[in-house]
Short mmCIF file of C-alpha atoms and ligand atoms in Angstrom, two decimals:
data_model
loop_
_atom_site.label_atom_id
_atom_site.label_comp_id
_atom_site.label_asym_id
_atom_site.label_seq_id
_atom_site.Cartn_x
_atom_site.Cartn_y
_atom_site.Cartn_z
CA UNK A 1470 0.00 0.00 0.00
CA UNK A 1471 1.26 3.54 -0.08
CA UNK A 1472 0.82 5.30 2.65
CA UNK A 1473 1.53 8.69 4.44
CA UNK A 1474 2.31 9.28 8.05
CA UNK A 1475 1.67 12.75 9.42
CA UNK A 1476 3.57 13.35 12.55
CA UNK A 1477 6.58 10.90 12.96
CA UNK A 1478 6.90 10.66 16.96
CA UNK A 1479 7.06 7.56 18.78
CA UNK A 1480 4.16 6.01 17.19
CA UNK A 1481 4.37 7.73 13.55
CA UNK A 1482 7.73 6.54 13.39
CA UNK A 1483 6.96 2.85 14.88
CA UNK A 1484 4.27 2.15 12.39
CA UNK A 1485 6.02 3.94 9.54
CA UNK A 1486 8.90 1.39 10.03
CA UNK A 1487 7.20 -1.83 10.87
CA UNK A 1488 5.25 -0.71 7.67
CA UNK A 1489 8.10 -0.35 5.58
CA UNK A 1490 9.78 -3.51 6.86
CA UNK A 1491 6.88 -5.21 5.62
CA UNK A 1492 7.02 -3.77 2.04
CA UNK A 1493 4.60 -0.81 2.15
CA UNK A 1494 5.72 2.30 0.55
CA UNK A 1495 5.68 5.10 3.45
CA UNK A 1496 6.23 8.60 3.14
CA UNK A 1497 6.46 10.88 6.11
CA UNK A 1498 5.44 14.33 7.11
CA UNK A 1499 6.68 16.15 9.70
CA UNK A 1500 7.05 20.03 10.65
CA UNK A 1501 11.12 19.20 11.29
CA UNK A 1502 13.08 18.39 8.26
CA UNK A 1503 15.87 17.10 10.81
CA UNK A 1504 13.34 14.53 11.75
CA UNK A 1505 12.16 13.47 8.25
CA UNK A 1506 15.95 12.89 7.49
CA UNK A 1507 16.87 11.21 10.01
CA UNK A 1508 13.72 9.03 9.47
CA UNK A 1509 15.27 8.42 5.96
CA UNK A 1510 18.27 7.61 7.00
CA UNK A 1511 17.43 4.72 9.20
CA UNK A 1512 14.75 3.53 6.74
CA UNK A 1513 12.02 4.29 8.29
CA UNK A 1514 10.68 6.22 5.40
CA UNK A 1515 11.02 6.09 1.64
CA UNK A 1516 9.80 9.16 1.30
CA UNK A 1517 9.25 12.74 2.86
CA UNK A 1518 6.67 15.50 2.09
CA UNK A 1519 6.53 18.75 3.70
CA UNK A 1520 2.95 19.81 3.88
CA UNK A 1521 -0.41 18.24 3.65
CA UNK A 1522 -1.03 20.14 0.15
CA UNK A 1523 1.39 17.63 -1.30
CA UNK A 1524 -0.84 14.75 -0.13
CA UNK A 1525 -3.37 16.35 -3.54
CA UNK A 1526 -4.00 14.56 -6.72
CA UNK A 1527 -1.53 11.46 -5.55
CA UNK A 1528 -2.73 8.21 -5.25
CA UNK A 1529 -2.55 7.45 -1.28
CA UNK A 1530 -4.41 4.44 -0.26
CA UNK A 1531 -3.81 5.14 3.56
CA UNK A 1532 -2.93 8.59 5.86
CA UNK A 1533 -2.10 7.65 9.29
CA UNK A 1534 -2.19 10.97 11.32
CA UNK A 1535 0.17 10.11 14.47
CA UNK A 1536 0.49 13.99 16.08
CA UNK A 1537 -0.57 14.83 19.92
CA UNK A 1538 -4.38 14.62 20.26
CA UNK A 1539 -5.14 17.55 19.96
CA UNK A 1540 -3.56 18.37 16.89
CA UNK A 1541 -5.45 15.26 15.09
CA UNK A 1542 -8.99 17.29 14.77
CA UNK A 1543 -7.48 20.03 12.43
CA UNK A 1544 -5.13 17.77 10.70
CA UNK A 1545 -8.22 15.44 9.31
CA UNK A 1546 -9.80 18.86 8.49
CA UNK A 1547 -6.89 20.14 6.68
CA UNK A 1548 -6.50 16.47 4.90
CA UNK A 1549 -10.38 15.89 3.76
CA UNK A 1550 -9.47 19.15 1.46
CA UNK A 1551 -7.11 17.57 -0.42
CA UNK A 1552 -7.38 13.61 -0.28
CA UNK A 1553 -9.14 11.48 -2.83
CA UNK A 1554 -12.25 10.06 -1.73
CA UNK A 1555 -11.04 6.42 -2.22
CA UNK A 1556 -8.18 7.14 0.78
CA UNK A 1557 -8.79 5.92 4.11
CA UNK A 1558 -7.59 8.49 6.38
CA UNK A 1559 -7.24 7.04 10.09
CA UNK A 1560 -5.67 8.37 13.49
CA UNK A 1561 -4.04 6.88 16.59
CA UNK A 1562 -5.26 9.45 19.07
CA UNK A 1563 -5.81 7.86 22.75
CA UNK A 1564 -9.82 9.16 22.98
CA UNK A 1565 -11.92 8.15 20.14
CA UNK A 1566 -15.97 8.84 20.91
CA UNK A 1567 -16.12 12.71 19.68
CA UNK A 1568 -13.19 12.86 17.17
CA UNK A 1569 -14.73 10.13 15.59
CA UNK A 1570 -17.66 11.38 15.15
CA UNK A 1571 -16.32 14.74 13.88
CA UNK A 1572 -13.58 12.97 11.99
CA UNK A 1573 -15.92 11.30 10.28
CA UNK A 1574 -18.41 13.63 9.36
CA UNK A 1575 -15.31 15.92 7.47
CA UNK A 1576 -13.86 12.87 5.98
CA UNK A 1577 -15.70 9.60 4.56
CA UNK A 1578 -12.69 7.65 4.82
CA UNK A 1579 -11.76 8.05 7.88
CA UNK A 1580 -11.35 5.04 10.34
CA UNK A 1581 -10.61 5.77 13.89
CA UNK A 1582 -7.64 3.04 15.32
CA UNK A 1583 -5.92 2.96 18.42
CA UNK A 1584 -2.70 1.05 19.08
CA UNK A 1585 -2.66 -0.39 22.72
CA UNK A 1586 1.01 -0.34 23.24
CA UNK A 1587 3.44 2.81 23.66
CA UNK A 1588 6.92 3.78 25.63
CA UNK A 1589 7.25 6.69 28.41
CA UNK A 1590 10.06 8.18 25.34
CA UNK A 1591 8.58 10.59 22.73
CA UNK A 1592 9.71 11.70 19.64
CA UNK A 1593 11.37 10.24 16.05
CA UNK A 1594 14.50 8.80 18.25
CA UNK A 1595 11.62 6.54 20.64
CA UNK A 1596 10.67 5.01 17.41
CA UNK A 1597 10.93 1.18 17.72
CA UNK A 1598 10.77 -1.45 15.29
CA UNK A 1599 8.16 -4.29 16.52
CA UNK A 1600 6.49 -1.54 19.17
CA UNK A 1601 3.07 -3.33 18.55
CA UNK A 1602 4.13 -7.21 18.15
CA UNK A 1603 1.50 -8.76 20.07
CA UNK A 1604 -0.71 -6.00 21.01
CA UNK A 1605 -3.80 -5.23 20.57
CA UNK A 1606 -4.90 -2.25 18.13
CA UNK A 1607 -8.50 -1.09 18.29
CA UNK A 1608 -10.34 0.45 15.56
CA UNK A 1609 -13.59 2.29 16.30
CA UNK A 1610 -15.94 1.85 13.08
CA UNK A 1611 -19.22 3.72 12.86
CA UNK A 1612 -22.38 2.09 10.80
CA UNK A 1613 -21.49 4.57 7.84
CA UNK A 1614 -17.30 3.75 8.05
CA UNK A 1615 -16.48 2.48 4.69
CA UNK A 1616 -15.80 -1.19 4.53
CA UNK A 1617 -12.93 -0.87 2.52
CA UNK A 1618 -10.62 1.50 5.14
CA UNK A 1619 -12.01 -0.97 7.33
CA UNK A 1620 -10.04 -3.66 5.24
CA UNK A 1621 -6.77 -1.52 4.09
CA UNK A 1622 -6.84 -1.36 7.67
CA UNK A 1623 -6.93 -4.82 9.30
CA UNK A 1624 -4.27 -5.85 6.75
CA UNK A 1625 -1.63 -3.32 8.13
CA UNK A 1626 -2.63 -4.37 11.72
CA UNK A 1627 -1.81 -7.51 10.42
CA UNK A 1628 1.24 -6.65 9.11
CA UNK A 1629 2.19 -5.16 12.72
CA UNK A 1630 1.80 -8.52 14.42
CA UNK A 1631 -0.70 -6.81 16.09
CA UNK A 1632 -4.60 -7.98 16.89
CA UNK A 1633 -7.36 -5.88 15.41
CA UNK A 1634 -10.03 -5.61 17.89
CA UNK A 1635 -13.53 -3.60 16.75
CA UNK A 1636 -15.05 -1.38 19.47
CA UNK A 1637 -17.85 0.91 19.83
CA UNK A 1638 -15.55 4.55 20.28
CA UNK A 1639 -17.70 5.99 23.35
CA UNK A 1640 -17.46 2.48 24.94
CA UNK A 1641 -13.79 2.49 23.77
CA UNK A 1642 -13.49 5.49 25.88
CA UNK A 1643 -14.96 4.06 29.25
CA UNK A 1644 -12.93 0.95 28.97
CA UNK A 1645 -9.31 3.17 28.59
CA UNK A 1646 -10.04 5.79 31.00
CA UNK A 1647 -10.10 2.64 33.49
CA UNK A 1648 -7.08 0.91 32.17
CA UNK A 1649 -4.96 3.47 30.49
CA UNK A 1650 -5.69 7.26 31.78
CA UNK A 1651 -6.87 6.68 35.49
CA UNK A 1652 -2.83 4.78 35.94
CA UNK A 1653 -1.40 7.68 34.79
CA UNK A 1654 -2.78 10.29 37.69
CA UNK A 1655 -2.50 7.16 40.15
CA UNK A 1656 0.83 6.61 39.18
CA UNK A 1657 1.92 10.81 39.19
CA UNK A 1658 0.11 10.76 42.78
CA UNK A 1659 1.88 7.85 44.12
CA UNK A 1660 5.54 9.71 42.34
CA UNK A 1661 4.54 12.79 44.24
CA UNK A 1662 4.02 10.95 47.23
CA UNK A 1663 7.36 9.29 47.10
CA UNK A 1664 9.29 11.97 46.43
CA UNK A 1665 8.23 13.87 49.72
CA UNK A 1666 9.75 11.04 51.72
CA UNK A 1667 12.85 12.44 50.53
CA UNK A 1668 16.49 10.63 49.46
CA UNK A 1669 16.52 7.24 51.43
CA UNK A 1670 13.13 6.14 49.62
CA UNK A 1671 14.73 6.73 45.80
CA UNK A 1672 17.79 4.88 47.09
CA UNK A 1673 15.35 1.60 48.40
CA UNK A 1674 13.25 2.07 45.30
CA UNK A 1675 13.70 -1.21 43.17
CA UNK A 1676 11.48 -3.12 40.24
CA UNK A 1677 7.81 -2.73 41.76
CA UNK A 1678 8.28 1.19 42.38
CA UNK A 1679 9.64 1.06 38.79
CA UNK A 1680 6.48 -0.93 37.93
CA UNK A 1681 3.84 1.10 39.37
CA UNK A 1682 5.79 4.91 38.28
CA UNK A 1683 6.01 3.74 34.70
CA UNK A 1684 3.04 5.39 33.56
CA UNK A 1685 3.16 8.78 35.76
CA UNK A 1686 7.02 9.28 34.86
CA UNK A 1687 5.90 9.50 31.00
CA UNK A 1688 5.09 12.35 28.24
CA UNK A 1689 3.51 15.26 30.11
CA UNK A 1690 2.21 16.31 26.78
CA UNK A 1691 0.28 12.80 26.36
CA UNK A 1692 -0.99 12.17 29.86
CA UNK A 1693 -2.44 16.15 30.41
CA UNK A 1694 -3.76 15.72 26.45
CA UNK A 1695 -5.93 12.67 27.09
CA UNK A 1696 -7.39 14.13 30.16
CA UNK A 1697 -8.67 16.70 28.62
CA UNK A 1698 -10.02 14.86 25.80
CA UNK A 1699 -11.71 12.09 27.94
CA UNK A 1700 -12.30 14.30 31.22
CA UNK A 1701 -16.07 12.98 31.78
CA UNK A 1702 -15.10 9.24 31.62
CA UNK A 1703 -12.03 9.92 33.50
CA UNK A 1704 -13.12 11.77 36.28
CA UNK A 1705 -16.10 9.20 36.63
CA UNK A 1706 -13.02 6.31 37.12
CA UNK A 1707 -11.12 8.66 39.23
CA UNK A 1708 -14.15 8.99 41.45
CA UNK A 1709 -14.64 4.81 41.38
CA UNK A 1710 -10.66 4.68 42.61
CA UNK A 1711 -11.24 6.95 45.34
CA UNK A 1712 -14.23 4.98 46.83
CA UNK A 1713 -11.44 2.01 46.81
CA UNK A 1714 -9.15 3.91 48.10
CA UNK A 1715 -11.45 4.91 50.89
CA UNK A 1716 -12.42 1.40 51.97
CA UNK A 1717 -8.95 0.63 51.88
CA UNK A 1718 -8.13 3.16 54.58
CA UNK A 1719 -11.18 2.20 56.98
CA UNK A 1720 -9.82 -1.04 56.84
CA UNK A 1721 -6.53 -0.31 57.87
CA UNK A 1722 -7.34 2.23 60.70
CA UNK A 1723 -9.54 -0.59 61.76
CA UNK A 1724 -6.92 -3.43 61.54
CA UNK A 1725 -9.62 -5.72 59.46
CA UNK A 1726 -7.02 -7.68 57.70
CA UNK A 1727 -9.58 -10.31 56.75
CA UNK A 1728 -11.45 -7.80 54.45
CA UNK A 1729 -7.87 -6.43 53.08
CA UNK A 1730 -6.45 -10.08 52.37
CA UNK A 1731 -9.91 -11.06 50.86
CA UNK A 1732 -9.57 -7.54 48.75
CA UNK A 1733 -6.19 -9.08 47.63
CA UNK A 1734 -6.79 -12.49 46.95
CA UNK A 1735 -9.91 -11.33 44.71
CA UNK A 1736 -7.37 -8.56 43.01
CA UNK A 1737 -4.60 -11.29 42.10
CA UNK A 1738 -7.60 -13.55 40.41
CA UNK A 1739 -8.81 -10.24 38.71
CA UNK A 1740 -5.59 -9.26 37.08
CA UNK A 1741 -4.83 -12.49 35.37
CA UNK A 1742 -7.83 -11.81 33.32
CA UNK A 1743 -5.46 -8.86 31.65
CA UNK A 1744 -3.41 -10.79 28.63
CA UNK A 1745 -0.50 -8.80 29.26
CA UNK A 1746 -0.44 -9.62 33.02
CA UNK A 1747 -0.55 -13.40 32.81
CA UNK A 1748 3.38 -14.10 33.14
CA UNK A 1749 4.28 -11.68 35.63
P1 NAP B 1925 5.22 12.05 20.08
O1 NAP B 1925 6.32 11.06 20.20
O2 NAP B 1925 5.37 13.36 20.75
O3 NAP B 1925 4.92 12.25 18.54
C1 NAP B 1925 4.03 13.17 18.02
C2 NAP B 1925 4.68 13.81 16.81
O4 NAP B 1925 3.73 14.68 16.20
C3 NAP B 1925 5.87 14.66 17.18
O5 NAP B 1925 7.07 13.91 17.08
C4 NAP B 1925 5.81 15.81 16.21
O6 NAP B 1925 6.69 15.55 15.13
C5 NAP B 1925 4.41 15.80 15.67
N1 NAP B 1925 3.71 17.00 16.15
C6 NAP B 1925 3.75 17.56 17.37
N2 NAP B 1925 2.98 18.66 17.42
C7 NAP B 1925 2.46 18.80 16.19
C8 NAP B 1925 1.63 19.73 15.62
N3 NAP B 1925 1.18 20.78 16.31
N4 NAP B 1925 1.27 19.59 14.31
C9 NAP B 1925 1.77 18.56 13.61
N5 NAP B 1925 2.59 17.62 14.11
C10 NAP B 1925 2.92 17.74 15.38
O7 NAP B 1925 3.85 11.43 20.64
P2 NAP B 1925 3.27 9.96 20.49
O8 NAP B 1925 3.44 9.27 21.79
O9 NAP B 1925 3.78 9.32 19.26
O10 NAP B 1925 1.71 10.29 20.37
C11 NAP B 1925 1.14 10.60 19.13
C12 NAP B 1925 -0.28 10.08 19.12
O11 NAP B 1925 -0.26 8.69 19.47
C13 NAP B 1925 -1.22 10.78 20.10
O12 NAP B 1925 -2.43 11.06 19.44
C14 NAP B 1925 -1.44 9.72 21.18
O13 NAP B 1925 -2.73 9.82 21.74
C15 NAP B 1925 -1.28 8.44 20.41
N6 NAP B 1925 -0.84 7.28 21.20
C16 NAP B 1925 0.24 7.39 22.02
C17 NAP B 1925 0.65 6.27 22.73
C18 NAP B 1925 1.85 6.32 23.66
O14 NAP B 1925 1.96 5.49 24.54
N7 NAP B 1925 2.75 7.24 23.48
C19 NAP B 1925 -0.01 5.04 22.57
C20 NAP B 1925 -1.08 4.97 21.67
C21 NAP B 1925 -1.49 6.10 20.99
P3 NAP B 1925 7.44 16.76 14.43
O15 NAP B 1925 7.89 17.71 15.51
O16 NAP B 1925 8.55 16.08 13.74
O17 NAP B 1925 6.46 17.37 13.49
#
C-alpha cells in the first residue's frame, strides 16, 4: 500500500517502520526536516513530504495521522481538502468517541484506530521497530465507516503482528479511561508521594516502584492531552478509585485484615484476566 504518516513521533515513526519492513511504501510528514531525514536515514521512510497540500492529486491508499491529540482534529480537516475520496484516512489518538464522530463527518474515509502499546520516550528517536508485536490495536468503526478503510486497515494491523479488535468509540473510551488514563494520575500521585519522603526512599526504590511509576514518569504532553479529551469518563473512574481507596483506609485504621487479604486475593484472580499480566 502507499501510505503517508503525518507526525513521525514515537508512534508515527513505529508504524512507519514496521510498515516499511513489511514492504509498504511510506512517506512521512513532519514540521522538522531534521526529523524526516533522520527518518530516511534509518529507513524508516522512503519518502518525505513537507505539507499536507502535497498529499493532492496522488494516489494514497492510507494517511495515518500520528500527532498529539489535539492536533489530530485540524489535521483530518486540513486532509479531507485535499485527499481522494477512495483514501482511508485514520488516526491513533488515545480518545476516540467525539473525534470520531467529527472525523468522520469531514472525511468519509476516515477510520478511527488505536494502538494499545506505547513507551514513556517521545519523539522520532523513541521510534521502535516491533512496538506493537503482540498487542492489541482497536479500531472504532461507525455504521457509515467504509468497509474498505475498514479492510486496508486490518491488513496493516496484520502486518504489525498486532490484533485488530472492533469497538464501539464511546465504549472504547470508558474501557481506557479505566485501564490506560486513570494509571497515569495514580501513578503521578503515588511519584509525588514518594518523592516527599525524601532521598533514602529513591535509594530503596527497586522493580515494583519502577512498575507502578512507569506510567506517571511518562510524556507530560500525552498524559495532560488525554485528560482533557476524555475528562467525563475519567473523572467518573477517578471517582470509582477513590471509593477504593477509601475502603482501603477504613480497613486499615480498623486493623480488618480479613477484608484487606480477601480484597487481595480477589485482586490477584482479577488481574490475570489482563493478557498482558498473565506471566508476571
Ligand atoms: P510524540 O512522540 O510526541 O509524537 C508526536 C509527533 O507529532 C511529534 O514527534 C511531532 O513531530 C508531531 N507534532 C507535534 N505537534 C504537532 C503539531 N502541532 N502539528 C503537527 N505535528 C505535530 O507522541 P506519540 O506518543 O507518538 O503520540 C502521538 C499520538 O499517538 C497521540 O495522538 C497519542 O494519543 C497516540 N498514542 C500514544 C501512545 C503512547 O503510549 N505514546 C499510545 C497509543 C497512541 P514533528 O515535531 O517532527 O512534526
Amino acid at each position: 500500500m502507499r501510505i503517508a504518516v503525518i507526525g513521525l513521533g514515537l508512534i508515527g515513526g513505529s508504524l512507519a517502520w514496521d510498515w516499511t519492513q513489511a514492504g509498504h511504501e511510506v512517506w512521512g510528514l513532519s514540521r522538522n526536516p531534521e526529523t524526516t531525514r533522520y527518518a530516511q536515514d534509518q529507513g524508516i521512510i522512503s519518502g518525505s513530504l513537507k505539507e499536507l497540500g502535497e498529499l493532492a492529486g496522488e494516489d494514497w491508499d492510507v494517511v495515518a495521522v500520528c500527532t498529539p491529540i489535539g492536533e489530530v482534529l485540524p489535521t483530518i480537516a486540513a486532509l479531507a481538502e485535499v485527499v481522494a475520496p477512495t483514501t482511508t484516512v485514520t488516526d491513533v489518538a488515545s480518545v476516540k468517541g467525539s473525534l470520531v464522530r467529527s472525523a468522520t463527518a469531514l472525511c468519509a474515509g476516515f477510520v478511527g484506530g488505536h494502538p494499545m502499546a506505547g513507551t514513556a520516550a517521545q519523539g522520532i528517536r523513541a521510534a521502535q521497530r516491533g512496538l506493537f508485536q503482540g498487542a492489541v490495536y482497536a479500531l472504532t468503526p461507525l455504521p457509515q465507516t467504509q468497509t474498505l478503510g475498514l479492510q486496508r486497515l486490518e491488513k496493516l494491523i496484520r502486518d504489525l503482528g498486532a490484533e485488530a479488535l472492533i469497538c464501539d468509540p464511546d465504549e472504547h473510551d470508558q474501557a481506557v479511561a479505566a485501564i490506560s488514563h486513570l494509571p497515569v494520575w495514580v501513578s503521578a500521585a503515588l511519584i509525588a508521594t514518594a518523592s516527599q519522603q525524601g532521598s533514602l526512599a529513591w535509594r530503596l526504590a527497586s522493580s515494583g516502584f519502577r512498575d507502578t511509576s512507569r506510567v506517571g514518569g511518562g510524556n507530560p504532553q500525552l498524559g495532560v492531552g488525554m485528560a482533557q479529551a476524555n475528562q467525563q469518563a475519567l473523572l467518573g473512574q477517578l471517582q470509582r478509585y477513590q471509593a477504593h481507596l477509601a475502603q482501603i483506609q477504613t480497613w486499615i485504621e480498623q486493623g480488618n485484615w480479613d477484608c484487606l487479604r480477601a480484597l487481595l486475593e480477589q485482586t490477584q484472580r482479577q488481574r490475570q484476566q489482563f493478557r498482558g499480566c498473565r506471566s508476571s
